[in-house]
Short mmCIF file of C-alpha atoms in Angstrom, two decimals:
data_model
loop_
_atom_site.label_atom_id
_atom_site.label_comp_id
_atom_site.label_asym_id
_atom_site.label_seq_id
_atom_site.Cartn_x
_atom_site.Cartn_y
_atom_site.Cartn_z
CA MET A 1 0.00 0.00 0.00
CA GLU A 2 1.46 3.35 -1.06
CA THR A 3 1.87 5.93 1.67
CA THR A 4 2.11 9.69 1.28
CA THR A 5 4.45 11.79 3.36
CA SER A 6 2.71 14.97 4.40
CA VAL A 7 4.76 18.16 4.67
CA ALA A 8 3.69 20.61 7.36
CA VAL A 9 2.11 23.84 6.19
CA PRO A 10 4.81 26.57 6.30
CA PRO A 11 4.37 28.80 9.38
CA PHE A 12 4.53 31.82 7.06
CA LEU A 13 1.31 30.78 5.31
CA LYS A 14 -0.44 29.94 8.57
CA LEU A 15 0.52 33.33 9.96
CA LEU A 16 -0.94 35.18 6.97
CA ALA A 17 -4.16 33.15 6.92
CA ASN A 18 -5.51 35.58 9.52
CA GLN A 19 -7.48 38.40 7.89
CA VAL A 20 -6.32 41.13 10.26
CA ARG A 21 -2.64 40.25 9.81
CA TRP A 22 -3.10 40.22 6.04
CA GLN A 23 -4.75 43.65 6.19
CA LEU A 24 -1.88 44.98 8.29
CA LEU A 25 0.66 43.84 5.72
CA GLU A 26 -1.44 45.33 2.92
CA GLU A 27 -1.39 48.73 4.61
CA LEU A 28 2.32 48.55 5.42
CA ALA A 29 3.28 47.37 1.94
CA ARG A 30 2.99 50.91 0.55
CA SER A 31 3.88 53.11 3.51
CA ASP A 32 5.15 52.96 7.06
CA ARG A 33 2.33 53.68 9.51
CA ARG A 34 1.89 54.77 13.09
CA GLY A 35 -0.22 52.65 15.41
CA GLN A 36 -3.13 55.09 15.48
CA GLU A 37 -3.12 55.28 11.68
CA LEU A 38 -3.50 51.50 11.53
CA VAL A 39 -6.39 51.61 14.01
CA GLY A 40 -8.21 54.08 11.74
CA LEU A 41 -7.44 52.21 8.54
CA ILE A 42 -8.30 48.69 9.70
CA ARG A 43 -11.04 49.68 12.13
CA GLN A 44 -10.14 47.19 14.81
CA PRO A 45 -9.47 47.81 18.53
CA GLN A 46 -5.93 48.90 19.35
CA ASN A 47 -5.30 45.95 21.68
CA LEU A 48 -6.24 43.50 18.90
CA LEU A 49 -3.94 45.22 16.41
CA SER A 50 -1.13 45.24 18.98
CA TYR A 51 -1.47 41.48 19.34
CA HIS A 52 -1.32 40.84 15.59
CA LEU A 53 1.56 43.30 15.11
CA ARG A 54 3.46 41.45 17.81
CA ARG A 55 2.91 38.16 15.97
CA LEU A 56 4.20 39.70 12.74
CA ARG A 57 7.23 41.14 14.55
CA GLU A 58 8.00 37.75 16.09
CA HIS A 59 8.38 36.37 12.56
CA ALA A 60 10.43 39.43 11.50
CA LEU A 61 7.88 40.41 8.86
CA VAL A 62 7.22 43.77 10.48
CA ARG A 63 9.65 46.14 12.18
CA GLU A 64 8.93 48.95 14.63
CA ARG A 65 10.81 52.19 15.15
CA ARG A 66 10.24 55.05 17.56
CA SER A 67 9.33 58.27 15.74
CA ALA A 68 12.17 60.77 15.53
CA ALA A 69 9.60 63.58 15.57
CA ASP A 70 7.37 62.47 18.45
CA ARG A 71 9.01 59.87 20.70
CA ARG A 72 5.58 58.77 21.94
CA ASP A 73 4.73 57.41 18.49
CA VAL A 74 5.95 54.18 16.90
CA TYR A 75 6.20 53.58 13.16
CA TYR A 76 5.65 50.10 11.77
CA SER A 77 7.18 48.96 8.49
CA ILE A 78 7.11 45.75 6.46
CA ASP A 79 10.24 43.83 5.51
CA ILE A 80 9.33 43.29 1.86
CA GLN A 81 12.42 41.25 1.05
CA ARG A 82 11.81 38.80 3.90
CA CYS A 83 8.14 38.44 2.87
CA ARG A 84 9.25 37.76 -0.69
CA ASP A 85 11.83 35.17 0.38
CA LEU A 86 9.37 33.33 2.63
CA PHE A 87 6.69 33.40 -0.06
CA PHE A 88 8.89 31.74 -2.66
CA THR A 89 10.31 29.28 -0.13
CA ALA A 90 6.77 28.20 0.75
CA GLY A 91 5.90 27.87 -2.95
CA GLU A 92 8.95 25.75 -3.67
CA GLN A 93 7.95 23.35 -0.89
CA LEU A 94 4.70 22.76 -2.77
CA HIS A 95 6.22 22.49 -6.27
CA PRO A 96 9.61 23.39 -7.79
CA GLY A 97 7.79 25.32 -10.51
CA LEU A 98 6.67 27.82 -7.88
CA ALA A 99 10.23 28.75 -6.96
CA GLU A 100 11.58 32.23 -7.60
CA THR A 101 12.85 32.48 -11.17
CA GLY A 102 13.80 36.14 -11.59
CA LYS A 103 15.12 39.15 -9.77
CA ALA A 104 12.84 41.83 -8.38
CA GLY A 105 13.21 45.29 -9.74
CA SER A 106 14.04 44.79 -13.41
CA ASN A 107 15.04 48.04 -15.11
CA GLU A 108 12.88 47.29 -18.14
CA TRP A 109 10.29 50.02 -18.65
CA THR A 110 7.50 49.58 -21.17
CA ALA A 111 4.85 52.14 -20.20
CA GLU A 112 4.28 55.06 -22.55
CA GLY A 113 3.08 58.59 -21.82
CA PRO A 114 4.28 61.37 -19.49
CA ARG A 115 6.99 60.52 -17.01
CA VAL A 116 5.95 59.69 -13.46
CA ARG A 117 7.00 62.47 -11.05
CA VAL A 118 8.32 61.55 -7.58
CA LEU A 119 9.38 63.93 -4.80
CA PHE A 120 11.44 62.75 -1.82
CA LEU A 121 11.22 64.87 1.34
CA CYS A 122 13.18 64.95 4.58
CA THR A 123 14.06 67.63 7.10
CA HIS A 124 17.33 69.06 5.79
CA ASN A 125 17.49 67.54 2.29
CA SER A 126 21.01 66.55 3.20
CA ALA A 127 21.28 62.76 3.19
CA ARG A 128 18.31 60.39 2.94
CA SER A 129 16.26 62.31 0.38
CA GLN A 130 19.36 63.18 -1.66
CA MET A 131 20.43 59.53 -1.80
CA ALA A 132 16.87 58.47 -2.67
CA GLU A 133 16.81 60.96 -5.54
CA GLY A 134 20.05 59.58 -6.98
CA ILE A 135 19.05 55.93 -6.53
CA LEU A 136 15.65 56.32 -8.17
CA ARG A 137 17.08 58.30 -11.07
CA LEU A 138 19.58 55.50 -11.75
CA LEU A 139 17.24 52.53 -11.25
CA SER A 140 14.46 54.00 -13.41
CA GLY A 141 16.87 54.74 -16.23
CA GLY A 142 15.64 58.33 -16.31
CA GLU A 143 12.03 57.30 -16.98
CA VAL A 144 10.95 58.76 -13.64
CA GLU A 145 11.27 62.49 -13.05
CA VAL A 146 12.60 62.70 -9.52
CA ALA A 147 13.40 65.55 -7.14
CA SER A 148 14.14 65.96 -3.46
CA ALA A 149 13.68 68.74 -0.94
CA GLY A 150 13.58 69.48 2.77
CA THR A 151 11.56 71.45 5.26
CA GLU A 152 14.69 73.59 5.31
CA ALA A 153 17.63 73.65 2.91
CA THR A 154 21.17 72.99 4.15
CA ARG A 155 23.81 71.11 2.13
CA VAL A 156 24.35 67.66 0.64
CA HIS A 157 26.23 65.68 3.28
CA PRO A 158 29.75 64.62 2.17
CA LEU A 159 29.20 61.07 3.46
CA ALA A 160 26.00 60.80 1.39
CA ILE A 161 28.04 61.75 -1.68
CA GLN A 162 30.71 59.24 -0.68
CA GLU A 163 28.23 56.39 -0.13
CA MET A 164 26.51 57.02 -3.45
CA ALA A 165 29.87 57.16 -5.23
CA ALA A 166 30.60 53.69 -3.82
CA MET A 167 27.38 52.58 -5.57
CA ARG A 168 28.51 54.34 -8.75
CA ILE A 169 25.88 57.04 -8.36
CA ASP A 170 27.06 60.63 -8.67
CA ILE A 171 25.06 63.08 -6.54
CA SER A 172 27.90 65.57 -6.17
CA GLN A 173 26.07 68.07 -8.39
CA GLN A 174 22.77 67.83 -6.50
CA ARG A 175 21.94 70.68 -4.14
CA SER A 176 19.83 71.03 -1.04
CA LYS A 177 16.44 72.65 -1.71
CA SER A 178 13.45 73.84 0.30
CA MET A 179 10.10 72.13 -0.29
CA ASP A 180 8.67 75.63 -0.84
CA LEU A 181 10.06 75.38 -4.37
CA PHE A 182 7.75 72.44 -5.10
CA VAL A 183 4.49 73.02 -3.17
CA ASP A 184 2.67 74.29 -6.27
CA GLN A 185 3.91 71.50 -8.54
CA PRO A 186 1.96 68.30 -9.24
CA PHE A 187 3.61 64.97 -8.37
CA ASP A 188 2.40 61.40 -8.70
CA TYR A 189 4.16 60.29 -5.51
CA VAL A 190 5.43 62.26 -2.51
CA VAL A 191 7.70 60.09 -0.36
CA THR A 192 8.78 61.30 3.07
CA VAL A 193 11.92 59.58 4.35
CA CYS A 194 12.04 61.09 7.82
CA ASP A 195 9.40 61.32 10.53
CA ARG A 196 9.55 65.09 10.99
CA ALA A 197 8.94 65.70 7.28
CA SER A 198 6.06 63.21 7.31
CA GLU A 199 4.33 64.93 10.19
CA SER A 200 4.71 68.42 8.66
CA CYS A 201 4.27 67.57 4.98
CA PRO A 202 2.15 70.13 3.08
CA VAL A 203 -0.67 69.31 0.67
CA PHE A 204 0.48 69.07 -2.94
CA PRO A 205 -1.77 69.68 -5.95
CA GLY A 206 -3.14 66.76 -7.95
CA ASP A 207 -3.64 64.48 -4.92
CA PRO A 208 -0.34 62.54 -5.20
CA GLU A 209 0.05 59.24 -3.38
CA ARG A 210 1.64 59.92 0.01
CA ILE A 211 4.18 57.34 1.15
CA HIS A 212 6.27 57.41 4.32
CA TRP A 213 9.48 55.50 5.02
CA SER A 214 10.68 55.83 8.62
CA ILE A 215 14.44 55.67 8.03
CA PRO A 216 16.96 56.63 10.74
CA ASP A 217 18.93 59.78 9.99
CA PRO A 218 22.53 58.74 9.28
CA SER A 219 23.81 62.30 9.69
CA ALA A 220 22.61 62.24 13.32
CA VAL A 221 24.84 59.26 14.16
CA GLU A 222 27.80 60.15 16.33
CA GLY A 223 31.08 58.31 16.72
CA ASP A 224 34.18 57.67 14.68
CA GLU A 225 34.36 57.77 10.90
CA GLU A 226 33.70 54.05 10.49
CA THR A 227 30.55 54.20 12.61
CA ARG A 228 29.16 57.14 10.63
CA VAL A 229 30.01 55.52 7.28
CA ARG A 230 28.15 52.38 8.36
CA ALA A 231 25.07 54.48 9.16
CA PHE A 232 25.06 56.01 5.68
CA HIS A 233 25.56 52.59 4.12
CA ALA A 234 22.62 51.16 6.11
CA ALA A 235 20.39 54.03 4.96
CA ALA A 236 21.45 53.52 1.33
CA VAL A 237 20.73 49.77 1.49
CA ASP A 238 17.29 50.40 3.01
CA LEU A 239 16.45 53.08 0.43
CA THR A 240 17.61 50.93 -2.48
CA ALA A 241 15.42 48.00 -1.42
CA ARG A 242 12.36 50.20 -0.93
CA ILE A 243 12.89 52.07 -4.20
CA ARG A 244 13.19 48.82 -6.18
CA TYR A 245 9.78 47.75 -4.94
CA LEU A 246 8.31 51.21 -5.43
CA LEU A 247 9.43 51.00 -9.08
CA ILE A 248 7.66 47.67 -9.51
CA ALA A 249 4.45 49.19 -8.12
CA ILE A 250 4.78 52.27 -10.34
CA ARG A 251 5.47 50.15 -13.41
CA ARG A 252 2.47 47.90 -12.88
CA GLN A 253 0.15 50.79 -12.18
CA ARG A 254 1.30 52.57 -15.34
CA GLN A 255 0.93 49.50 -17.51
CA ALA A 256 -2.59 48.97 -16.22
CA LEU A 257 -3.70 52.39 -17.53
#
């Protein structure tokens, strides 16, 4: 008599079978959110959401970070790469044909029409938003019109220039700009990369999609040169991963038009 060996359902799939946890990941897939934002979006009691967020954090699918603007607030973000890896690992357990076959974030661009416009905002337009501008410009092959600005203009941080140069991205000619230069311009996406900018972001014409990424400020890191360089590298890695997935979302939305 032939017997069948049953493979246990991957914990990842069991975890996401819960509707509330799935909704939480849906909301966090596009933008980092504060706890109270999630309560309003999902319309569930705060204690219930806290429980499900804890379960997602235990599996390292969701991260939390104290707001740099208001230390009483916590931002939650999704680890897209880990979700992707677990998804394909679970698929491969079912059938080899469901394994990952390609890299995320292909540079191929097939949509026609006006270029998508993206604005990155942070407080000083010195590091995170400047790096994001350079990364998106490179990864999109120039098909996205990208700019960056700050709630106040300062300078482009030398370590941001250095980190981007290590990635073969030249931002040495970029300059720090105030968001006042852009408040009357239409954008498709406005992405805040620091908590202070998110919580003081003005309204832009054309109802652009607002996205927030709660990324630690590398220029605020103290210590020796090596420690500060590591902080800029960590910010660049985080931005690159997020921008790759943002490009996929932009591309699919454009091709659906």
